[in-house]
Amino acid sequence: MAHDRHEELLQALHECMEACNHCFDACLQEDNVKMMAECIRLDRECADLCGYLEQAISRNSLYVADLASLCAKICEDCGNECKKHDHEHCQRCAEACFKCAEICKKAA
Amino acid sequence: MAHDRHEELLQALHECMEACNHCFDACLQEDNVKMMAECIRLDRECADLCGYLEQAISRNSLYVADLASLCAKICEDCGNECKKHDHEHCQRCAEACFKCAEICKKAA
Amino acid sequence: MAHDRHEELLQALHECMEACNHCFDACLQEDNVKMMAECIRLDRECADLCGYLEQAISRNSLYVADLASLCAKICEDCGNECKKHDHEHCQRCAEACFKCAEICKKAA
Amino acid sequence: MAHDRHEELLQALHECMEACNHCFDACLQEDNVKMMAECIRLDRECADLCGYLEQAISRNSLYVADLASLCAKICEDCGNECKKHDHEHCQRCAEACFKCAEICKKAA
């Protein structure tokens, strides 16, 4: 089963998607939203692609490697933006993104 | 955090999405695909909405209750179709669908 | 064909999805992002569900009426938020949202 | 505006998404579903990524070129599978896929 081979990746994607969406929501509630604009944008990008890749893996898609390669790139970009900000939701999101990027690279 | 309040639901949605997509893939490899047509169709419906609802919950959407209500209905329909078939992937999928439907109803 | 019966709705959904995503992107570039936080949030909600409903209609989903009912509600909420703001992207988005809400109601 | 620069691509993606989802639905109603299994699978892949790329373009995503490159590949694979089958829905889908692949390549 595709989802057995990729269990670690599925878990990392799920956690990254949750962390990015939580960060998206929390950034929109910060006082200085302007400073978080790039973070908000990348959180959505990253959550959307992580969710998409979860679907692709679990339906045994032929394109998992291609999607994982792109997902690694987006996770890194999102992690690099998040780690600039001191908010706990940003730091947690950066951590989830970097972990997910590493596992994506192995599947790419 | 929205995703803390809904941890059980997020887990059930994730498992249901995986089970439905695995069933979708496995049904397309069966000898008698014709007999599985409705199952294939509902597997996609259910996996797509479960994935959508995971995103909505984790971004703290205002529409979680509405989506959970519809998701419960689709999970039940998919579970009812899957349980008609003896394939292990169908039986497992039915189980994941019924479990997810119950938890969706509580959030609806 | 499902997409023939729903041609007007598909077009309205497509235009609303584009307007919401454009408004999302433009809001994140405004000086006063803080004031746009609710708009950004609803733009994503609305764009995501419009896109989801386009997929559901064109695959002849059994759940088009349920999804259209929820989509009408989200389009109205997004339109009501957008019309509070003078930016051209918000006014255009409000217009697309209200138009889409009307057509969704007919399909609901 | 991102969606102005990419108007031709947005239109092609929308048409390809509709054609793939219509083909998915129609294949599941054919007598010989077994023969259509690969077509059903690729129709879903292609419709999902076309819809995803529409969203990405209209939110002015940084990753449009990467996604367009992968979308061109999936559109070609789906078009090549569809053109093997004489059903009108498959032939129309192949046409929409090849057209979309060409325009994706220009954006990649």
Tab-separated table of C-alpha atoms in Angstrom, chain D:
chain	number	residue	atom	x	y	z
D	1	MET	CA	-2.529	41.191	-11.678
D	2	ALA	CA	-1.415	37.610	-11.825
D	3	HIS	CA	-4.705	36.485	-13.290
D	4	ASP	CA	-4.475	39.043	-16.087
D	5	ARG	CA	-1.062	37.838	-17.175
D	6	HIS	CA	-2.314	34.256	-17.085
D	7	GLU	CA	-5.799	34.681	-18.543
D	8	GLU	CA	-5.247	32.153	-21.339
D	9	LEU	CA	-3.835	29.601	-18.904
D	10	LEU	CA	-6.681	30.064	-16.419
D	11	GLN	CA	-9.186	29.437	-19.190
D	12	ALA	CA	-7.361	26.326	-20.415
D	13	LEU	CA	-7.080	24.933	-16.889
D	14	HIS	CA	-10.755	25.515	-16.249
D	15	GLU	CA	-11.755	23.753	-19.465
D	16	CYS	CA	-9.354	20.883	-18.833
D	17	MET	CA	-10.616	20.437	-15.262
D	18	GLU	CA	-14.203	20.287	-16.509
D	19	ALA	CA	-13.374	17.882	-19.338
D	20	CYS	CA	-11.424	15.557	-17.017
D	21	ASN	CA	-14.146	15.485	-14.388
D	22	HIS	CA	-16.824	14.904	-17.017
D	23	CYS	CA	-14.715	12.065	-18.446
D	24	PHE	CA	-14.255	10.623	-14.912
D	25	ASP	CA	-18.014	10.589	-14.397
D	26	ALA	CA	-18.766	9.218	-17.859
D	27	CYS	CA	-16.103	6.475	-17.647
D	28	LEU	CA	-17.722	5.227	-14.428
D	29	GLN	CA	-20.990	4.831	-16.353
D	30	GLU	CA	-19.476	2.864	-19.245
D	31	ASP	CA	-20.194	-0.863	-19.619
D	32	ASN	CA	-16.535	-1.722	-19.697
D	33	VAL	CA	-15.285	0.199	-16.661
D	34	LYS	CA	-12.291	-2.141	-16.310
D	35	MET	CA	-10.869	-0.851	-19.584
D	36	MET	CA	-11.280	2.722	-18.348
D	37	ALA	CA	-9.500	2.273	-14.990
D	38	GLU	CA	-6.340	4.146	-15.989
D	39	CYS	CA	-8.422	6.873	-17.583
D	40	ILE	CA	-10.485	7.298	-14.393
D	41	ARG	CA	-7.327	7.515	-12.333
D	42	LEU	CA	-5.650	10.092	-14.580
D	43	ASP	CA	-8.837	12.134	-14.960
D	44	ARG	CA	-8.864	12.667	-11.214
D	45	GLU	CA	-5.137	13.493	-11.083
D	46	CYS	CA	-5.455	15.983	-13.881
D	47	ALA	CA	-8.675	17.656	-12.680
D	48	ASP	CA	-7.244	18.020	-9.185
D	49	LEU	CA	-3.985	19.609	-10.296
D	50	CYS	CA	-5.661	21.893	-12.835
D	51	GLY	CA	-7.976	23.147	-10.080
D	52	TYR	CA	-5.045	23.570	-7.734
D	53	LEU	CA	-3.071	25.568	-10.298
D	54	GLU	CA	-6.055	27.845	-10.992
D	55	GLN	CA	-6.089	28.705	-7.286
D	56	ALA	CA	-2.318	29.229	-7.213
D	57	ILE	CA	-2.323	31.551	-10.236
D	58	SER	CA	-5.171	33.645	-8.962
D	59	ARG	CA	-3.589	34.120	-5.521
D	60	ASN	CA	-0.357	35.237	-7.217
D	61	SER	CA	1.603	32.265	-5.914
D	62	LEU	CA	5.385	32.191	-6.203
D	63	TYR	CA	5.181	28.589	-7.380
D	64	VAL	CA	3.147	28.939	-10.576
D	65	ALA	CA	6.048	27.968	-12.832
D	66	ASP	CA	6.822	24.796	-10.847
D	67	LEU	CA	3.180	23.780	-10.710
D	68	ALA	CA	2.676	24.537	-14.413
D	69	SER	CA	5.613	22.324	-15.290
D	70	LEU	CA	4.143	19.388	-13.383
D	71	CYS	CA	0.665	20.146	-14.693
D	72	ALA	CA	1.932	20.000	-18.291
D	73	LYS	CA	3.283	16.492	-17.605
D	74	ILE	CA	0.053	15.237	-16.024
D	75	CYS	CA	-2.090	16.794	-18.763
D	76	GLU	CA	0.013	15.002	-21.387
D	77	ASP	CA	-0.216	11.678	-19.572
D	78	CYS	CA	-3.973	12.056	-19.205
D	79	GLY	CA	-4.376	13.139	-22.832
D	80	ASN	CA	-2.333	10.156	-24.051
D	81	GLU	CA	-4.487	7.733	-22.076
D	82	CYS	CA	-7.762	9.358	-23.121
D	83	LYS	CA	-6.961	9.434	-26.808
D	84	LYS	CA	-6.723	5.602	-26.817
D	85	HIS	CA	-10.473	5.378	-26.207
D	86	ASP	CA	-13.177	6.097	-28.789
D	87	HIS	CA	-15.774	7.505	-26.377
D	88	GLU	CA	-16.584	11.101	-27.216
D	89	HIS	CA	-15.900	12.145	-23.607
D	90	CYS	CA	-12.395	10.665	-23.859
D	91	GLN	CA	-11.629	12.305	-27.184
D	92	ARG	CA	-12.822	15.685	-25.924
D	93	CYS	CA	-10.841	15.238	-22.749
D	94	ALA	CA	-7.679	14.375	-24.696
D	95	GLU	CA	-8.100	17.538	-26.735
D	96	ALA	CA	-8.541	19.721	-23.632
D	97	CYS	CA	-5.551	18.044	-21.959
D	98	PHE	CA	-3.179	18.561	-24.899
D	99	LYS	CA	-4.247	22.189	-25.272
D	100	CYS	CA	-3.758	22.795	-21.556
D	101	ALA	CA	-0.354	21.057	-21.595
D	102	GLU	CA	0.879	23.396	-24.325
D	103	ILE	CA	-0.174	26.519	-22.449
D	104	CYS	CA	1.229	25.170	-19.168
D	105	LYS	CA	4.611	24.704	-20.841
D	106	LYS	CA	4.717	28.390	-21.750
D	107	ALA	CA	4.120	29.315	-18.079
D	108	ALA	CA	6.648	26.779	-16.764
